[in-house]
Each structure stands twice: as structure tokens, then as C-alpha cells.
Coordinates of C-alpha atoms in Angstrom, one line a residue:
M490 CA -112.3 -90.4 -73.5
V491 CA -114.5 -93.5 -74.0
F492 CA -112.4 -95.4 -71.4
L493 CA -112.7 -92.6 -68.9
V494 CA -116.4 -92.3 -69.3
T495 CA -116.8 -96.1 -68.9
V496 CA -114.8 -96.1 -65.7
S497 CA -116.8 -93.2 -64.2
C498 CA -120.1 -94.9 -65.0
K499 CA -119.2 -98.1 -63.2
G500 CA -120.0 -96.6 -59.8
L501 CA -119.0 -98.4 -56.7
D502 CA -117.1 -101.7 -56.9
N503 CA -118.0 -104.9 -55.0
N504 CA -116.3 -103.5 -51.9
G505 CA -118.3 -100.3 -52.0
L506 CA -115.4 -98.2 -53.2
P507 CA -115.6 -95.6 -55.9
P508 CA -113.4 -95.8 -59.0
S509 CA -109.8 -94.6 -58.7
D510 CA -108.2 -92.0 -60.8
V511 CA -106.5 -93.5 -63.8
D512 CA -103.1 -92.0 -62.6
N513 CA -103.9 -92.4 -58.9
G514 CA -104.1 -88.6 -58.7
G515 CA -100.4 -88.5 -59.5
L516 CA -99.3 -90.7 -56.5
F517 CA -96.9 -93.6 -56.4
L518 CA -98.3 -96.3 -54.1
P519 CA -97.4 -99.9 -53.2
D520 CA -98.8 -102.4 -55.7
G521 CA -102.5 -103.1 -55.0
F522 CA -103.2 -99.6 -53.7
E523 CA -105.1 -97.0 -55.7
A524 CA -106.1 -93.4 -55.1
L525 CA -108.5 -90.7 -56.3
V526 CA -108.6 -87.0 -55.7
V527 CA -111.7 -86.3 -53.7
A528 CA -111.2 -82.5 -53.6
D529 CA -109.0 -80.0 -55.3
S530 CA -108.2 -76.3 -54.7
T531 CA -109.8 -76.3 -51.2
G532 CA -107.5 -73.6 -50.0
R533 CA -104.2 -74.1 -48.2
A534 CA -105.2 -77.1 -46.2
R535 CA -103.6 -78.2 -43.0
H536 CA -104.9 -81.1 -40.8
I537 CA -108.1 -83.0 -41.7
A538 CA -110.7 -85.2 -40.1
V539 CA -113.3 -87.6 -41.5
N540 CA -116.7 -88.3 -39.9
D541 CA -118.5 -91.6 -39.6
N542 CA -120.7 -90.7 -42.7
G543 CA -117.6 -89.7 -44.8
D544 CA -117.9 -86.0 -44.4
I545 CA -114.4 -84.4 -44.5
Y546 CA -113.4 -81.4 -42.3
V547 CA -110.3 -79.3 -43.1
K548 CA -108.3 -76.9 -41.0
L549 CA -107.3 -74.1 -43.4
R550 CA -103.9 -72.4 -43.2
Y551 CA -105.3 -68.9 -43.5
H552 CA -108.2 -68.0 -41.2
G553 CA -111.3 -68.1 -43.3
D554 CA -109.3 -68.3 -46.5
R555 CA -111.0 -65.0 -47.0
S556 CA -114.2 -67.0 -47.4
G557 CA -116.1 -66.8 -44.1
G558 CA -114.5 -69.3 -41.8
G559 CA -111.2 -71.0 -40.7
N560 CA -112.6 -74.5 -41.3
L561 CA -114.0 -76.2 -44.4
A562 CA -116.6 -78.9 -44.6
L563 CA -116.8 -81.3 -47.6
R564 CA -119.4 -83.7 -48.7
D565 CA -120.0 -86.1 -51.6
T566 CA -123.7 -86.3 -52.4
T567 CA -123.4 -88.2 -55.7
N568 CA -121.6 -91.3 -54.3
D569 CA -118.8 -91.1 -56.9
G570 CA -116.1 -90.4 -54.3
K571 CA -115.7 -86.8 -55.4
V572 CA -116.7 -83.9 -53.2
D573 CA -119.4 -81.7 -54.6
I574 CA -120.2 -79.5 -51.5
M575 CA -117.7 -77.2 -49.9
Q576 CA -118.7 -74.9 -47.1
N577 CA -116.6 -72.6 -44.8
F578 CA -117.4 -72.3 -41.1
G579 CA -115.7 -71.4 -37.9
D580 CA -115.9 -67.9 -36.6
Y581 CA -112.7 -67.5 -34.6
V582 CA -109.5 -65.5 -34.9
D583 CA -106.4 -67.4 -36.1
E584 CA -103.3 -65.5 -34.9
G585 CA -100.9 -67.1 -37.4
H586 CA -101.2 -68.8 -40.7
L587 CA -99.6 -72.1 -39.7
A588 CA -102.2 -73.3 -37.2
A589 CA -102.6 -77.1 -37.2
G590 CA -104.9 -79.5 -35.5
M591 CA -108.2 -81.1 -36.4
R592 CA -109.6 -84.3 -35.0
I593 CA -113.0 -86.0 -34.4
H594 CA -113.3 -87.5 -30.9
D595 CA -116.3 -88.8 -29.1
G596 CA -118.8 -87.0 -31.3
Y597 CA -117.0 -83.6 -31.2
L598 CA -115.0 -81.9 -33.9
Y599 CA -111.8 -80.4 -32.4
F600 CA -109.7 -77.8 -34.1
S601 CA -107.1 -75.3 -33.2
S602 CA -105.7 -71.9 -34.0
V603 CA -102.2 -71.0 -33.0
R604 CA -103.1 -70.3 -29.4
N605 CA -106.5 -72.0 -28.9
V606 CA -108.2 -75.3 -29.0
Y607 CA -111.9 -75.3 -29.9
R608 CA -114.6 -77.9 -30.4
N609 CA -118.1 -78.2 -31.8
K610 CA -120.6 -81.0 -31.1
L611 CA -121.5 -82.8 -34.4
T612 CA -125.1 -83.6 -35.2
P613 CA -125.7 -86.7 -37.3
G614 CA -126.8 -85.6 -40.8
D615 CA -125.6 -82.0 -40.5
L616 CA -122.5 -81.1 -42.5
I617 CA -121.9 -77.8 -40.7
P618 CA -121.9 -78.0 -36.8
Q619 CA -124.9 -76.2 -35.4
S620 CA -123.7 -76.3 -31.8
E621 CA -122.1 -73.4 -30.0
M622 CA -118.3 -73.4 -30.4
E623 CA -116.6 -74.2 -27.1
L624 CA -113.1 -72.9 -26.1
I625 CA -111.2 -75.8 -24.5
L626 CA -107.8 -74.3 -24.1
T627 CA -106.0 -70.9 -24.5
D628 CA -102.3 -70.4 -24.7
D629 CA -102.1 -67.2 -22.5
H630 CA -98.4 -66.7 -22.7
D631 CA -97.2 -63.3 -24.0
H632 CA -95.6 -64.4 -27.3
G633 CA -95.9 -60.8 -28.7
V634 CA -96.2 -61.0 -32.4
D635 CA -94.2 -64.2 -32.6
H636 CA -96.1 -67.5 -33.4
W637 CA -93.0 -69.6 -34.1
H638 CA -93.5 -73.3 -33.2
I639 CA -96.4 -72.9 -30.9
T640 CA -99.3 -74.4 -33.0
K641 CA -101.6 -76.6 -31.0
A642 CA -101.8 -80.2 -32.3
M643 CA -103.8 -82.6 -30.2
A644 CA -104.3 -86.3 -29.2
F645 CA -106.8 -88.1 -27.0
D646 CA -106.3 -91.1 -24.7
G647 CA -109.9 -92.3 -24.5
N648 CA -110.1 -91.6 -20.8
G649 CA -111.3 -88.0 -21.0
N650 CA -107.9 -86.4 -21.5
I651 CA -106.4 -84.3 -24.4
Y652 CA -102.7 -83.9 -24.9
V653 CA -101.4 -80.7 -26.4
P654 CA -97.8 -79.8 -27.3
F655 CA -96.4 -76.4 -26.3
G656 CA -93.6 -76.0 -28.7
S657 CA -90.6 -73.7 -28.2
P658 CA -90.2 -70.5 -30.1
S659 CA -86.4 -70.7 -29.7
N660 CA -84.0 -73.0 -31.5
S661 CA -82.0 -74.1 -28.4
C662 CA -82.9 -71.8 -25.6
Q663 CA -80.2 -69.3 -26.6
E664 CA -79.1 -66.3 -24.8
M665 CA -80.5 -63.6 -27.1
L666 CA -78.5 -60.5 -28.1
I667 CA -81.7 -58.8 -29.4
P668 CA -85.2 -58.7 -28.1
S669 CA -86.2 -61.1 -30.8
L670 CA -86.6 -64.8 -30.3
A671 CA -84.4 -65.4 -33.3
S672 CA -81.0 -67.1 -32.8
T673 CA -77.6 -65.4 -33.1
T674 CA -74.5 -67.0 -34.3
G675 CA -72.6 -68.6 -31.5
A676 CA -75.1 -67.6 -28.8
P677 CA -74.9 -69.9 -25.8
G678 CA -77.9 -71.7 -24.4
L679 CA -79.4 -70.8 -21.0
D680 CA -78.7 -73.5 -18.4
P681 CA -81.0 -74.5 -16.9
C682 CA -83.4 -73.5 -19.7
P683 CA -86.2 -71.4 -18.3
E684 CA -88.4 -72.2 -21.4
L685 CA -88.9 -75.7 -20.1
E686 CA -91.2 -74.4 -17.4
D687 CA -94.0 -73.8 -20.0
H688 CA -92.6 -74.8 -23.4
G689 CA -90.7 -77.6 -25.1
G690 CA -93.1 -80.3 -23.9
I691 CA -96.6 -81.9 -24.0
W692 CA -99.3 -81.0 -21.4
R693 CA -102.4 -83.0 -20.4
F694 CA -105.8 -81.4 -20.0
D695 CA -109.3 -82.5 -18.9
L696 CA -111.7 -82.7 -21.8
N697 CA -114.7 -82.0 -19.5
K698 CA -113.4 -78.5 -18.7
T699 CA -113.7 -75.5 -21.0
E700 CA -111.7 -72.2 -21.1
Q701 CA -108.6 -73.8 -19.6
T702 CA -105.1 -72.3 -19.7
Q703 CA -101.8 -74.1 -19.3
E704 CA -102.0 -73.8 -15.5
D705 CA -105.1 -76.0 -15.5
G706 CA -103.2 -78.8 -17.1
E707 CA -100.2 -80.9 -16.1
L708 CA -96.8 -81.3 -17.7
F709 CA -96.9 -84.9 -19.2
A710 CA -93.4 -85.0 -20.9
T711 CA -90.6 -82.5 -21.6
G712 CA -87.5 -82.0 -23.7
I713 CA -89.6 -81.9 -27.0
R714 CA -88.9 -78.8 -29.1
N715 CA -91.9 -79.0 -31.3
A716 CA -94.4 -81.8 -32.1
V717 CA -97.0 -81.2 -34.8
A718 CA -97.4 -84.9 -35.5
V719 CA -99.0 -86.5 -32.5
D720 CA -101.4 -89.5 -32.0
W721 CA -102.5 -91.9 -29.3
N722 CA -101.8 -95.6 -30.0
P723 CA -104.8 -97.6 -28.6
V724 CA -102.8 -100.9 -28.8
D725 CA -100.3 -100.1 -26.1
D726 CA -102.2 -97.1 -24.7
N727 CA -99.4 -94.6 -25.2
L728 CA -98.9 -91.2 -26.7
Y729 CA -96.6 -90.9 -29.7
A730 CA -95.1 -88.0 -31.5
V731 CA -92.7 -87.2 -34.4
V732 CA -90.6 -84.2 -33.6
H733 CA -89.2 -81.1 -35.4
D734 CA -85.8 -80.7 -33.7
R735 CA -83.2 -78.0 -33.9
D736 CA -82.1 -76.0 -37.0
N737 CA -79.2 -74.2 -38.4
L738 CA -76.2 -76.1 -37.1
Q739 CA -73.9 -74.8 -39.8
V740 CA -75.2 -71.3 -39.9
L741 CA -74.9 -70.8 -36.2
F742 CA -71.7 -72.8 -35.7
P743 CA -69.8 -72.8 -39.0
E744 CA -66.5 -73.8 -37.3
L745 CA -68.0 -77.0 -36.0
F746 CA -70.4 -78.2 -38.7
S747 CA -70.3 -78.5 -42.5
P748 CA -73.3 -77.8 -44.7
W749 CA -73.6 -81.6 -45.3
Q750 CA -73.8 -82.2 -41.5
N751 CA -76.4 -79.4 -41.2
A752 CA -78.5 -81.1 -43.9
W753 CA -78.4 -84.6 -42.6
I754 CA -77.3 -85.4 -39.0
V755 CA -80.1 -83.9 -37.0
A756 CA -82.8 -86.5 -36.7
G757 CA -86.6 -86.1 -36.7
E758 CA -87.3 -88.3 -33.7
F759 CA -90.3 -90.7 -33.6
I760 CA -90.9 -91.0 -29.9
R761 CA -93.1 -93.0 -27.5
V762 CA -94.2 -90.4 -24.9
T763 CA -94.8 -91.7 -21.4
E764 CA -95.7 -89.7 -18.4
G765 CA -92.5 -88.0 -17.0
S766 CA -90.4 -88.8 -20.0
N767 CA -87.6 -86.3 -21.0
F768 CA -86.1 -86.3 -24.5
G769 CA -83.3 -83.8 -23.9
W770 CA -84.2 -80.6 -25.8
P771 CA -82.6 -78.0 -25.7
Y772 CA -79.4 -79.6 -24.4
C773 CA -79.2 -82.4 -26.9
F774 CA -80.1 -83.6 -30.4
Y775 CA -80.1 -87.1 -31.8
N776 CA -77.2 -87.5 -34.3
K777 CA -78.7 -89.7 -37.0
M778 CA -75.3 -90.8 -38.4
Q779 CA -73.9 -91.8 -35.0
E780 CA -77.2 -93.1 -33.7
K781 CA -77.0 -91.4 -30.3
K782 CA -77.9 -88.2 -28.5
V783 CA -75.1 -85.6 -28.4
L784 CA -74.7 -82.2 -26.8
N785 CA -76.0 -79.2 -28.7
P786 CA -73.2 -76.7 -29.5
E787 CA -75.0 -74.1 -27.4
Y788 CA -74.1 -76.3 -24.4
G789 CA -70.5 -77.1 -25.4
G790 CA -71.1 -79.9 -27.9
D791 CA -69.3 -80.5 -31.1
G792 CA -71.5 -83.2 -32.7
N793 CA -69.7 -86.0 -30.9
I794 CA -69.7 -85.2 -27.1
V795 CA -72.5 -87.1 -25.3
G796 CA -72.2 -85.7 -21.8
R797 CA -75.6 -85.3 -20.0
C798 CA -77.4 -86.6 -23.1
S799 CA -77.0 -90.2 -21.9
E800 CA -79.7 -89.4 -19.3
F801 CA -82.4 -88.7 -21.9
E802 CA -84.7 -91.0 -23.8
D803 CA -83.9 -92.1 -27.4
P804 CA -86.4 -92.3 -30.3
I805 CA -88.0 -95.5 -31.4
V806 CA -87.2 -94.5 -35.0
A807 CA -84.8 -91.8 -36.2
F808 CA -85.9 -90.1 -39.5
P809 CA -83.8 -87.6 -41.4
R810 CA -84.9 -83.9 -41.3
F811 CA -88.1 -84.4 -43.2
A812 CA -90.5 -82.0 -41.3
P813 CA -93.2 -84.4 -39.9
N814 CA -96.6 -82.8 -39.7
D815 CA -99.1 -85.6 -39.0
L816 CA -99.1 -89.1 -37.4
L817 CA -101.9 -91.7 -37.7
F818 CA -102.1 -95.2 -36.2
Y819 CA -104.1 -97.2 -38.6
Q820 CA -107.0 -99.1 -37.0
G821 CA -109.0 -100.2 -40.1
D822 CA -109.4 -103.5 -42.0
Q823 CA -109.6 -102.2 -45.5
F824 CA -105.8 -102.4 -46.0
P825 CA -103.8 -105.6 -45.8
D826 CA -103.1 -107.0 -42.3
R827 CA -99.5 -105.7 -42.2
Y828 CA -100.8 -102.2 -42.0
K829 CA -103.1 -102.9 -39.0
N830 CA -101.9 -100.8 -36.0
G831 CA -99.0 -99.4 -37.9
A832 CA -98.1 -95.7 -38.1
F833 CA -98.5 -93.4 -41.1
I834 CA -96.4 -90.2 -41.0
A835 CA -96.9 -87.3 -43.4
F836 CA -93.7 -85.4 -44.1
H837 CA -94.1 -81.8 -45.2
G838 CA -90.6 -81.3 -46.6
S839 CA -87.6 -79.6 -45.1
N840 CA -86.4 -76.0 -45.5
N841 CA -83.0 -76.1 -43.8
R842 CA -80.7 -78.2 -46.0
T843 CA -79.1 -75.9 -48.6
P844 CA -76.9 -76.3 -50.6
Y845 CA -78.3 -79.8 -50.7
P846 CA -81.7 -80.6 -52.1
Q847 CA -84.7 -80.2 -49.7
A848 CA -86.0 -83.5 -48.5
G849 CA -89.2 -85.2 -47.3
F850 CA -92.5 -84.6 -49.3
F851 CA -93.9 -88.1 -48.8
V852 CA -95.9 -90.3 -46.5
A853 CA -94.0 -93.0 -44.6
F854 CA -95.3 -96.1 -42.9
V855 CA -93.8 -97.8 -39.8
P856 CA -95.0 -101.4 -39.2
F857 CA -95.9 -102.2 -35.6
E858 CA -96.5 -105.4 -33.7
N859 CA -97.6 -105.5 -30.0
G860 CA -96.9 -101.8 -29.7
E861 CA -93.4 -102.0 -31.0
P862 CA -91.9 -101.1 -34.4
S863 CA -91.4 -104.4 -36.3
G864 CA -89.4 -103.2 -39.3
D865 CA -87.8 -100.4 -41.1
W866 CA -89.8 -97.4 -42.2
E867 CA -91.2 -97.6 -45.7
I868 CA -92.4 -95.1 -48.4
F869 CA -96.2 -95.5 -48.6
A870 CA -97.1 -92.5 -50.9
D871 CA -94.8 -90.4 -53.0
G872 CA -94.9 -88.3 -56.2
F873 CA -95.8 -85.0 -54.6
T874 CA -92.7 -82.9 -55.6
G875 CA -93.3 -82.8 -59.4
M876 CA -89.6 -82.2 -59.8
E877 CA -86.1 -83.4 -58.8
P878 CA -84.1 -82.0 -57.1
V879 CA -86.1 -79.6 -54.9
S880 CA -83.9 -76.6 -54.2
S881 CA -86.6 -74.7 -52.3
P882 CA -89.6 -76.2 -50.5
G883 CA -92.0 -73.8 -52.3
D884 CA -90.9 -75.4 -55.6
A885 CA -92.6 -78.7 -54.6
E886 CA -95.9 -79.1 -56.4
Y887 CA -97.6 -80.6 -53.3
R888 CA -96.5 -80.8 -49.7
P889 CA -98.2 -83.7 -47.6
M890 CA -99.8 -82.4 -44.5
G891 CA -102.8 -84.1 -42.8
L892 CA -103.9 -87.7 -42.4
A893 CA -107.3 -89.2 -41.5
E894 CA -108.8 -92.6 -41.5
G895 CA -112.3 -93.0 -43.2
P896 CA -115.1 -95.0 -41.6
D897 CA -114.4 -97.8 -44.1
G898 CA -110.6 -97.9 -43.4
T899 CA -109.5 -96.0 -46.4
L900 CA -106.9 -93.3 -45.9
Y901 CA -107.4 -89.6 -46.6
L902 CA -104.4 -87.3 -47.2
S903 CA -104.3 -83.5 -47.5
E904 CA -101.5 -81.2 -48.8
S905 CA -100.9 -77.5 -48.1
Q906 CA -99.8 -76.0 -51.4
K907 CA -103.1 -76.1 -53.4
G908 CA -105.4 -77.8 -51.0
K909 CA -105.7 -81.2 -52.8
I910 CA -107.1 -84.2 -50.8
W911 CA -106.6 -87.8 -51.9
R912 CA -108.4 -91.0 -50.8
I913 CA -106.2 -94.1 -50.8
M914 CA -107.8 -97.5 -51.2
F915 CA -106.6 -101.1 -51.4
K916 CA -108.0 -102.9 -54.4
G917 CA -105.7 -105.9 -54.7
D918 CA -105.8 -109.3 -53.1
K919 CA -105.1 -108.8 -49.3
N920 CA -104.3 -112.5 -49.0
Q921 CA -101.5 -112.2 -51.5
F922 CA -100.0 -109.0 -50.3
G923 CA -96.3 -109.3 -49.5
E924 CA -92.9 -107.8 -49.7
S925 CA -92.9 -107.9 -53.5
N926 CA -95.8 -105.4 -53.4
L927 CA -93.3 -102.9 -51.8
D928 CA -90.5 -103.3 -54.3
N929 CA -91.4 -100.3 -56.4
M930 CA -91.6 -98.1 -53.3
E931 CA -88.3 -99.3 -51.9
K932 CA -86.6 -98.1 -55.2
R933 CA -88.0 -94.6 -54.5
K934 CA -85.7 -94.2 -51.6
M935 CA -83.1 -93.3 -54.1
E936 CA -84.9 -90.1 -55.1
T937 CA -83.1 -86.9 -54.1
H938 CA -85.9 -85.8 -51.8
I939 CA -85.5 -89.0 -49.8
R940 CA -82.0 -90.4 -50.0
T941 CA -78.9 -89.5 -48.0
P942 CA -77.2 -86.7 -50.0
D943 CA -73.8 -87.4 -51.4
P944 CA -71.5 -84.7 -49.9
I945 CA -70.1 -83.8 -53.4
E946 CA -72.5 -85.0 -56.1
D947 CA -75.7 -83.7 -54.5
N948 CA -74.2 -80.3 -53.6
L949 CA -76.2 -77.9 -55.7
D950 CA -73.4 -75.4 -55.6
K951 CA -70.9 -77.8 -57.2
G952 CA -68.9 -76.1 -59.9
L953 CA -70.6 -72.7 -59.4
K954 CA -68.7 -69.4 -58.7
F955 CA -70.3 -66.6 -56.7
G956 CA -69.7 -62.9 -56.2
P957 CA -69.2 -61.5 -52.7
G958 CA -72.9 -60.6 -52.1
E959 CA -74.1 -64.0 -53.4
L960 CA -71.6 -65.8 -51.1
V961 CA -73.1 -64.0 -48.1
F962 CA -76.7 -64.8 -49.3
N963 CA -75.9 -68.4 -49.8
K964 CA -74.4 -68.8 -46.4
Y965 CA -77.0 -67.0 -44.3
C966 CA -80.2 -66.4 -46.3
R967 CA -80.7 -69.1 -48.9
S968 CA -81.9 -71.8 -46.6
C969 CA -85.0 -69.7 -45.8
H970 CA -85.6 -67.5 -48.8
G971 CA -84.6 -70.1 -51.4
T972 CA -82.1 -70.2 -54.3
D973 CA -84.6 -68.4 -56.5
G974 CA -85.5 -65.8 -53.8
K975 CA -89.1 -67.0 -53.8
G976 CA -89.2 -68.0 -50.1
D977 CA -90.4 -71.3 -48.8
D978 CA -94.1 -70.7 -49.3
N979 CA -94.5 -71.3 -45.6
F980 CA -92.7 -69.3 -43.0
F981 CA -90.4 -67.1 -45.0
P982 CA -91.4 -64.5 -47.6
P983 CA -90.2 -64.0 -51.2
L984 CA -87.5 -61.5 -52.1
N985 CA -88.3 -61.3 -55.8
K986 CA -90.1 -58.0 -56.5
S987 CA -90.8 -57.7 -52.8
E988 CA -91.8 -54.2 -51.6
W989 CA -89.4 -54.8 -48.6
V990 CA -86.5 -55.3 -51.0
I991 CA -87.0 -52.9 -53.9
G992 CA -88.9 -50.1 -52.1
G993 CA -87.3 -46.8 -51.6
D994 CA -86.9 -47.3 -47.9
K995 CA -83.3 -48.5 -47.7
E996 CA -83.1 -47.8 -44.0
R997 CA -85.9 -50.3 -43.3
L998 CA -84.2 -53.0 -45.3
I999 CA -80.8 -52.4 -43.6
S1000 CA -82.5 -52.3 -40.2
T1001 CA -84.0 -55.7 -40.9
I1002 CA -80.6 -57.2 -41.4
L1003 CA -79.1 -55.5 -38.3
N1004 CA -82.0 -56.2 -35.9
G1005 CA -83.7 -59.3 -37.2
L1006 CA -87.5 -59.4 -37.7
E1007 CA -90.4 -61.2 -36.1
G1008 CA -93.7 -61.6 -38.1
P1009 CA -96.3 -61.4 -39.0
I1010 CA -95.5 -59.2 -42.0
D1011 CA -97.3 -58.7 -45.3
V1012 CA -95.3 -59.3 -48.4
K1013 CA -96.9 -59.2 -51.9
G1014 CA -100.4 -59.6 -50.5
R1015 CA -99.7 -62.5 -48.2
T1016 CA -98.8 -62.8 -44.5
Y1017 CA -95.7 -64.5 -43.2
D1018 CA -94.8 -65.0 -39.5
G1019 CA -91.4 -66.6 -39.5
V1020 CA -88.5 -65.4 -37.4
M1021 CA -85.4 -63.8 -38.9
P1022 CA -82.2 -63.5 -36.8
S1023 CA -80.1 -60.5 -36.5
F1024 CA -77.0 -60.4 -38.8
R1025 CA -75.5 -57.4 -36.9
Y1026 CA -72.2 -59.4 -36.6
L1027 CA -71.6 -59.1 -40.4
S1028 CA -69.4 -56.2 -41.5
D1029 CA -70.8 -53.1 -43.2
E1030 CA -69.2 -54.3 -46.5
E1031 CA -70.8 -57.8 -46.2
I1032 CA -74.3 -56.3 -45.5
A1033 CA -73.9 -53.8 -48.3
D1034 CA -72.8 -56.6 -50.7
L1035 CA -75.7 -58.8 -49.6
L1036 CA -78.4 -56.2 -50.0
T1037 CA -77.1 -55.0 -53.3
F1038 CA -77.1 -58.6 -54.5
I1039 CA -80.7 -59.1 -53.4
R1040 CA -81.9 -55.8 -54.9
Q1041 CA -80.3 -56.5 -58.2
N1042 CA -81.2 -60.2 -58.7
F1043 CA -84.4 -62.4 -58.5
G1044 CA -86.0 -60.1 -61.1
N1045 CA -85.2 -57.0 -59.0
N1046 CA -83.6 -53.9 -60.5
A1047 CA -83.0 -51.4 -57.6
S1048 CA -80.1 -49.2 -56.7
E1049 CA -77.1 -50.5 -54.8
I1050 CA -76.6 -50.1 -51.1
R1051 CA -73.2 -48.8 -50.0
S1052 CA -71.3 -49.7 -46.9
E1053 CA -71.4 -46.1 -45.7
E1054 CA -75.2 -46.3 -45.7
V1055 CA -75.0 -49.5 -43.5
N1056 CA -72.5 -47.8 -41.2
E1057 CA -74.8 -44.8 -40.7
A1058 CA -77.9 -47.0 -40.1
R1059 CA -75.9 -49.0 -37.6
K1060 CA -75.6 -45.9 -35.4
F1061 CA -79.3 -45.7 -34.9
N1062 CA -80.2 -49.4 -34.8

């Protein structure tokens, strides 16, 4: 206690930095770096931005967080590095709970909902913008109730342009057997893919215009399924992105891909995006193990065939499936020189790797020189999961989300589980910083949420025996709803004590399996807007076994569902 009080009373150090937390806020960092938690429990934070005076702005996951606005403004008035003012603002409708995008550019605060990009002019000294909110861009496509992979991230080129991804709601442009955008086992891809006309790419818009739609912009690059992590690199004057690529190789094509291949071979591509570039979605994915682009099975691929994929551009770095959610090119001088102009990437953590541990949940760094990667990717910040292994993404204590550079060159980092925000500072000797400072972080690549999973030893099902309903659940449902039935705390709802599972309406539950489901739906007081595919191709017995298992496990105690009930429901669904 005396030590803690002594540290807190020291105030700012000789570099004008506040004291760090004794445990660095729970983070593991390279030697010489320290951290403090500047804010806690802000709500379910997404992207963040930091103003020239140190004010922090947060895009919240749920519109208004039930507190009067979809954004949050934070200020430290006591100069101890800790936020003491939090105010909600932003009177706009957020159609989905996974909206992302917040940046400060040229005196404006830009932020986005699922469909729209807004901005407010910032006034020096004012925490809350007093200007009228302007609508820059509206996604006017008829997505119905589906908000899958269409969130509006943003980047700026410094020449009056804003770049906005229009992600694809589908996995690989499949021919759908139901009206849903969900994928169906073995469904072929449309060729040519009509989605590429207005999705699966990045569009460029004029910042001097308001109330634009996609028609007012121009397609800048295509073949990009979904890019939440985007940033402009001022050194080589290019746009960059880290991509969420295809899902469910093994579930959709079990005869071609093993669960291990599903967990590991599809890369998250770090790409340099130039005008007119094409990265091959939906026809191809980058096979991380073979280090090449190969045909998606929806287009006749088997994980090895290259075919037309030789025509498309490769990534500059291929990460595993880690779910990249923000990208930042570091421009400051507070960190050692090796970080100057390099790229920080926040990985939110996967949800598509069962029966292997979920992976990601850390911040990576890619060194750059003269606009080119100059070395392997490194672990810069870790310690977010709070457990090993992570069987379901929602089990992770924290999930890294947003990155922002402060005016002094320190790095701010948000996470989406509890709304904690860290400030990372370098307090060592910059002249002595070298490879030895990274040794402790290199060892962390052996943690289960980062390393290449061993096909046998890391299989969480190893040695377990399952009944018929649990076998169906593990094959088709567990990757989204979790081993414990608690969902992924993101897109997919919990099954434990869910009114959708244990309620008396068996027909609704059976219909959900037969027809699939598009959100948003409310489960246990929260809204989810993921997409669930149809499992109509399962037999009546398999569906009955599956639903009986769900209704009698995960803390549930409801009656069984018989195959005759499924057969009867199938006639009307």
C-alpha cells in the first residue's frame, strides 16, 4: 500500500508521462514498455480515436449503451493518466451491434454505424462536439435485417478522400437454397459473382461531399471479403488492410477438409491496396501452409488447385485466422526507432476453429522500412485471454479491438468485452533497445492462442466420447455457440437457459434448424445479429438428437424433441 501510494504521488516523469500500473494493467509487453489502464468499464468498446489534447473518443458496440449516445468521450482532468470524465454523445441509429470505425482527421471526428459514416467538427477545448453531425455516406443497399460483414471502417489519404470497405454478407458468393444469406453445405458459388458489383471491395469517396451513397464513390479495389482493419500509410502513400477471409471449410466441405485444416490453413491477409487491385475473393483463399492462393471449394477447389487464383494479388504478410479488427501505422517518436512507420494490428480472436483452441487475442507488430515489411511479425501486447486454452471466444477475459496513437506518440488500445482502455508507453533506453528486448515476447508465440495447433495434442476433443446429439452439435454448432453453449459473446447467442431453447415453442426451435436464421434477435436481454445457416439436409433423427441434446445440457432441463415432431414441422417449413 505504501509503495502504491508513493508511485501515485510521483506525478509525471521527466518525459511527461504518468506512472504505469504496477502490473502494466495485466499486459505482457517488450522489455522497456509499460502500460496503465486509463479507463475501465466504458461499455463494449469498438474503435477509438485520440485528439491532440489527449481526449479519447470511443465507438460503442451497442448504440448508446443505453446511456444517451453511441459514442463516448473521455478526459483526464487531474493529469494522472486516468480518465475522470466520461460522457456519451451521438444521436444516431445504429442498426447492428458490431459497428466499427472511429478516426480523427483534419479537425473532424469521424465515426460509423453499420450503414452510415458520420462526422462532427471538433472545437479546441470542448470535449463533446458542439457542431451539427454530418452524414457523409449511407449504405443504401437492401440488406433486410442482415448486417453481416458490412460495418464501415475508414481510412484517409490526405488528399480529400475517404476509403470505406463494403464487406460481403456471404461466405463465398454461394448459390443459396434458402432466402437467407447463410451458407449451405456444398452450395456452389455464383460465377461470375454478382456481389462484386457492390460488395467485397473498397470504395473511394470525396470528403467534401455529404449524404453520399455508394454510387457517388468509385470502386478502388475488389476481391476483399471483409476488411475492418484499414489504414493509410503516409510513407509510401498507399492504403493497407488486414482481411477477414472465408469461414467453415470443414463444415461446408467435410469430404475435402479436416477440422485442423479448417482451423489453420485459411490466412488473414495483410494487403497493400492499390487502385484497381484484385485479391481474388470469392474465387480463392490464401492457403497459409502452402503459401499460395488456391481455388475455393465453391469453385471446384480442393485446397491445392490454383487455377485462376494465379491472376490475383498475394498478401504482403499472411497471418493465421486471428480476426484482425484494427490497423495503425505508427508515426510517433516516443517508441524506439524500430517502431517508426511500422504497423500495429489488433487481433480480436477467432471463432471458427473448433475442436482446436480459438486463436488471436493479441496485438501484433510488423516492422516496415521504405514502405515494405522488413521482418517477421512480432507479438507486441499479450495477456488478454486470462486463460489457456480458449475453447470459446467469449471465454477470453479481454478481446483487443481498437488502436490509436496519442499526441505524444504513446499507443492507446481498447477491448470489447468490458470496455477497458490501456495506454502503452516506452520508459526504457531507446538507444539500447534491440532484439534482446523482444525475447520474452517471442516465447509467447508458443501459447495456445497463438501457435500452430498440433493436429492431435491440441484437439480439445481428444479422448472424449460423445452421444449422437452431441456429435451433431460438435460438428455443426459448436464453432459458433461454443463448447459450453454460451455463444461467442459477439455474433452468436448463448444456448444455456435461452428462451429460444427451453421455451415451450418447439416448432420455432425446429424451424430455426430447418430454415436458418438472420438476426437481429434478442436472447437473454441482449441483441445478436449473426447469420445461422439452414440444416435442412440433416435427417429428422439427427435434428431431434441435436435439439434434445441442447435442451438437456448447458444447464437446460427441457423435454426431448422426437423425430416425428421434426418430420411434421418439415412439412410446413
